[in-house]
Amino acid sequence: MGINARHFRQYVVRPTLQEMGMWSEAAENLMMGIAATESHLGEFLKQHNDGPAVGVFQVEPATAADVILRYLDEREDLDDRFQDAFRLLDDRDLDWGDISLDRITEKLVTDLRFSCAVARVRLWMVPEPLPAAHNIPGLARYWKQHYNTAGGKGTAEKFIRDYREMVA
């Protein structure tokens, strides 16, 4: 059994997105759906079959490093929001180049807000706008196309089912 969905939304997802200035009802619902379908709201913190993804949002550490080291480095406005809101790795003056994949992996597994922030920034990089907040099939398709990818084993149908069972 995973984390209580109402608590996860109220104490992790919504405040994380709000502090980053990336909140919308659609973004919140998408993040809840991702956590539900990727990890059953935290029931699984490591990808099945020894895959690299970890944490509630099943982010691959290499993807997180790319988000942090490449995208945030190019977007100072987001870099500042990301660091200030979450005191990334407990150091406001962090040198991004000093982050190891082991440390990123640890943070993705143990820090719910960090994991949520990385997953949200990853989706912020996508130029396509989010579907409407209550269009769960649309959010499922968006997740499949931009987060799970065409080669991923997840399906939009599973996202919808997991969302309805665990979140709605």
mmCIF file of C-alpha atoms in Angstrom:
data_model
loop_
_atom_site.group_PDB
_atom_site.id
_atom_site.type_symbol
_atom_site.label_atom_id
_atom_site.label_comp_id
_atom_site.label_asym_id
_atom_site.label_seq_id
_atom_site.Cartn_x
_atom_site.Cartn_y
_atom_site.Cartn_z
ATOM 1 C CA MET A 1 0.000 0.000 0.000
ATOM 2 C CA GLY A 2 1.327 3.428 -0.965
ATOM 3 C CA ILE A 3 0.985 6.914 0.487
ATOM 4 C CA ASN A 4 -2.457 8.325 1.227
ATOM 5 C CA ALA A 5 -3.395 10.165 -1.997
ATOM 6 C CA ARG A 6 -5.123 13.086 -0.278
ATOM 7 C CA HIS A 7 -2.116 13.672 1.984
ATOM 8 C CA PHE A 8 0.337 13.284 -0.885
ATOM 9 C CA ARG A 9 -1.571 15.891 -2.910
ATOM 10 C CA GLN A 10 -1.965 18.272 0.037
ATOM 11 C CA TYR A 11 1.488 18.019 1.626
ATOM 12 C CA VAL A 12 3.807 17.179 -1.265
ATOM 13 C CA VAL A 13 2.513 17.813 -4.777
ATOM 14 C CA ARG A 14 0.522 21.033 -4.403
ATOM 15 C CA PRO A 15 2.995 22.915 -2.170
ATOM 16 C CA THR A 16 5.946 21.792 -4.271
ATOM 17 C CA LEU A 17 4.372 23.014 -7.490
ATOM 18 C CA GLN A 18 3.169 26.240 -5.860
ATOM 19 C CA GLU A 19 6.576 27.064 -4.396
ATOM 20 C CA MET A 20 8.145 26.538 -7.804
ATOM 21 C CA GLY A 21 5.567 28.721 -9.536
ATOM 22 C CA MET A 22 4.568 25.726 -11.688
ATOM 23 C CA TRP A 23 1.197 24.912 -10.186
ATOM 24 C CA SER A 24 -1.999 24.466 -12.102
ATOM 25 C CA GLU A 25 -4.815 22.058 -11.409
ATOM 26 C CA ALA A 26 -3.827 20.152 -14.548
ATOM 27 C CA ALA A 27 -0.178 19.921 -13.426
ATOM 28 C CA GLU A 28 -1.269 18.738 -9.988
ATOM 29 C CA ASN A 29 -3.533 16.052 -11.439
ATOM 30 C CA LEU A 30 -0.839 14.964 -13.877
ATOM 31 C CA MET A 31 1.722 14.615 -11.076
ATOM 32 C CA MET A 32 -0.760 12.626 -8.982
ATOM 33 C CA GLY A 33 -1.449 10.351 -11.939
ATOM 34 C CA ILE A 34 2.249 9.855 -12.586
ATOM 35 C CA ALA A 35 2.878 8.874 -8.967
ATOM 36 C CA ALA A 36 -0.110 6.514 -9.044
ATOM 37 C CA THR A 37 0.836 4.709 -12.230
ATOM 38 C CA GLU A 38 4.623 4.755 -11.838
ATOM 39 C CA SER A 39 4.944 3.637 -8.198
ATOM 40 C CA HIS A 40 1.421 3.053 -6.865
ATOM 41 C CA LEU A 41 1.864 6.251 -4.813
ATOM 42 C CA GLY A 42 5.150 5.130 -3.332
ATOM 43 C CA GLU A 43 4.506 1.428 -2.874
ATOM 44 C CA PHE A 44 7.479 0.787 -5.165
ATOM 45 C CA LEU A 45 10.583 2.963 -4.879
ATOM 46 C CA LYS A 46 12.721 1.048 -7.369
ATOM 47 C CA GLN A 47 11.792 0.160 -10.938
ATOM 48 C CA HIS A 48 10.853 -3.481 -11.542
ATOM 49 C CA ASN A 49 13.379 -5.759 -13.251
ATOM 50 C CA ASP A 50 16.334 -3.729 -11.998
ATOM 51 C CA GLY A 51 15.546 -0.726 -14.172
ATOM 52 C CA PRO A 52 17.178 2.583 -13.253
ATOM 53 C CA ALA A 53 14.079 4.597 -12.279
ATOM 54 C CA VAL A 54 13.548 5.360 -8.587
ATOM 55 C CA GLY A 55 11.272 7.224 -6.223
ATOM 56 C CA VAL A 56 7.575 7.934 -6.181
ATOM 57 C CA PHE A 57 7.708 9.419 -9.697
ATOM 58 C CA GLN A 58 10.126 6.739 -10.996
ATOM 59 C CA VAL A 59 12.655 9.235 -12.329
ATOM 60 C CA GLU A 60 15.865 7.879 -13.776
ATOM 61 C CA PRO A 61 18.877 9.453 -12.037
ATOM 62 C CA ALA A 62 20.477 10.214 -15.422
ATOM 63 C CA THR A 63 17.302 12.081 -16.442
ATOM 64 C CA ALA A 64 17.365 14.029 -13.173
ATOM 65 C CA ALA A 65 21.026 14.898 -13.768
ATOM 66 C CA ASP A 66 20.143 16.122 -17.264
ATOM 67 C CA VAL A 67 17.320 18.263 -15.874
ATOM 68 C CA ILE A 68 19.591 19.719 -13.204
ATOM 69 C CA LEU A 69 22.873 20.022 -15.058
ATOM 70 C CA ARG A 70 21.632 20.997 -18.505
ATOM 71 C CA TYR A 71 18.153 22.465 -18.439
ATOM 72 C CA LEU A 72 18.236 24.279 -15.105
ATOM 73 C CA ASP A 73 21.729 25.540 -15.826
ATOM 74 C CA GLU A 74 20.403 27.159 -19.010
ATOM 75 C CA ARG A 75 17.339 28.603 -17.235
ATOM 76 C CA GLU A 76 18.589 30.674 -14.316
ATOM 77 C CA ASP A 77 15.038 31.691 -13.355
ATOM 78 C CA LEU A 78 14.083 28.029 -12.845
ATOM 79 C CA ASP A 79 17.430 27.164 -11.296
ATOM 80 C CA ASP A 80 16.878 29.766 -8.572
ATOM 81 C CA ARG A 81 13.310 28.613 -7.892
ATOM 82 C CA PHE A 82 14.395 24.981 -7.746
ATOM 83 C CA GLN A 83 17.263 25.624 -5.334
ATOM 84 C CA ASP A 84 15.525 28.188 -3.147
ATOM 85 C CA ALA A 85 12.313 26.216 -2.747
ATOM 86 C CA PHE A 86 13.961 22.956 -1.794
ATOM 87 C CA ARG A 87 17.443 23.754 -0.522
ATOM 88 C CA LEU A 88 18.622 21.134 -2.951
ATOM 89 C CA LEU A 89 20.974 18.740 -1.204
ATOM 90 C CA ASP A 90 20.859 21.041 1.850
ATOM 91 C CA ASP A 91 23.113 23.630 0.203
ATOM 92 C CA ARG A 92 21.772 26.838 -1.308
ATOM 93 C CA ASP A 93 25.120 27.581 -2.947
ATOM 94 C CA LEU A 94 25.388 24.187 -4.550
ATOM 95 C CA ASP A 95 27.769 23.742 -7.437
ATOM 96 C CA TRP A 96 25.620 21.679 -9.807
ATOM 97 C CA GLY A 97 28.726 20.086 -11.280
ATOM 98 C CA ASP A 98 29.511 18.410 -7.936
ATOM 99 C CA ILE A 99 26.354 16.283 -7.813
ATOM 100 C CA SER A 100 26.963 12.552 -8.123
ATOM 101 C CA LEU A 101 24.426 10.139 -9.591
ATOM 102 C CA ASP A 102 24.457 8.287 -6.267
ATOM 103 C CA ARG A 103 23.434 11.470 -4.427
ATOM 104 C CA ILE A 104 20.737 12.224 -6.998
ATOM 105 C CA THR A 105 19.437 8.657 -6.668
ATOM 106 C CA GLU A 106 19.314 8.996 -2.884
ATOM 107 C CA LYS A 107 17.402 12.291 -3.115
ATOM 108 C CA LEU A 108 14.913 10.896 -5.643
ATOM 109 C CA VAL A 109 14.125 7.996 -3.300
ATOM 110 C CA THR A 110 14.091 9.816 0.042
ATOM 111 C CA ASP A 111 12.927 13.359 -0.715
ATOM 112 C CA LEU A 112 9.357 13.456 -2.003
ATOM 113 C CA ARG A 113 9.449 17.150 -2.829
ATOM 114 C CA PHE A 114 12.755 16.893 -4.683
ATOM 115 C CA SER A 115 11.415 13.986 -6.731
ATOM 116 C CA CYS A 116 8.215 15.899 -7.496
ATOM 117 C CA ALA A 117 10.186 18.998 -8.480
ATOM 118 C CA VAL A 118 12.475 17.085 -10.830
ATOM 119 C CA ALA A 119 9.516 15.320 -12.469
ATOM 120 C CA ARG A 120 7.661 18.622 -12.882
ATOM 121 C CA VAL A 121 10.650 20.420 -14.385
ATOM 122 C CA ARG A 122 11.113 17.463 -16.731
ATOM 123 C CA LEU A 123 7.572 18.022 -17.995
ATOM 124 C CA TRP A 124 7.999 21.817 -17.970
ATOM 125 C CA MET A 125 10.610 21.255 -20.699
ATOM 126 C CA VAL A 126 7.879 19.934 -23.025
ATOM 127 C CA PRO A 127 6.532 22.711 -25.269
ATOM 128 C CA GLU A 128 3.090 21.099 -25.634
ATOM 129 C CA PRO A 129 0.566 22.553 -23.159
ATOM 130 C CA LEU A 130 -1.028 20.308 -20.573
ATOM 131 C CA PRO A 131 -4.514 18.940 -21.259
ATOM 132 C CA ALA A 132 -7.434 20.207 -19.190
ATOM 133 C CA ALA A 133 -7.241 19.353 -15.493
ATOM 134 C CA HIS A 134 -10.099 16.852 -15.464
ATOM 135 C CA ASN A 135 -9.332 15.293 -18.832
ATOM 136 C CA ILE A 136 -7.757 12.176 -17.346
ATOM 137 C CA PRO A 137 -7.494 10.382 -20.721
ATOM 138 C CA GLY A 138 -5.720 13.474 -22.082
ATOM 139 C CA LEU A 139 -3.362 13.586 -19.099
ATOM 140 C CA ALA A 140 -2.717 9.867 -19.599
ATOM 141 C CA ARG A 141 -1.800 10.393 -23.245
ATOM 142 C CA TYR A 142 0.432 13.343 -22.279
ATOM 143 C CA TRP A 143 2.208 11.201 -19.659
ATOM 144 C CA LYS A 144 2.699 8.368 -22.147
ATOM 145 C CA GLN A 145 4.069 10.619 -24.866
ATOM 146 C CA HIS A 146 6.266 12.900 -22.766
ATOM 147 C CA TYR A 147 7.153 11.005 -19.600
ATOM 148 C CA ASN A 148 6.895 7.256 -20.130
ATOM 149 C CA THR A 149 7.740 7.490 -23.860
ATOM 150 C CA ALA A 150 6.585 5.307 -26.725
ATOM 151 C CA GLY A 151 9.082 2.575 -25.827
ATOM 152 C CA GLY A 152 8.028 2.476 -22.169
ATOM 153 C CA LYS A 153 5.905 -0.391 -20.874
ATOM 154 C CA GLY A 154 3.236 1.838 -19.362
ATOM 155 C CA THR A 155 -0.027 2.473 -21.171
ATOM 156 C CA ALA A 156 -2.501 5.315 -21.120
ATOM 157 C CA GLU A 157 -5.168 2.795 -20.102
ATOM 158 C CA LYS A 158 -3.156 1.769 -17.032
ATOM 159 C CA PHE A 159 -2.611 5.449 -16.114
ATOM 160 C CA ILE A 160 -6.368 6.056 -16.279
ATOM 161 C CA ARG A 161 -7.147 2.932 -14.242
ATOM 162 C CA ASP A 162 -4.483 3.727 -11.609
ATOM 163 C CA TYR A 163 -5.646 7.343 -11.375
ATOM 164 C CA ARG A 164 -9.250 6.314 -10.838
ATOM 165 C CA GLU A 165 -8.348 3.604 -8.302
ATOM 166 C CA MET A 166 -5.754 5.511 -6.274
ATOM 167 C CA VAL A 167 -6.329 9.231 -6.778
ATOM 168 C CA ALA A 168 -9.891 10.106 -7.776
#
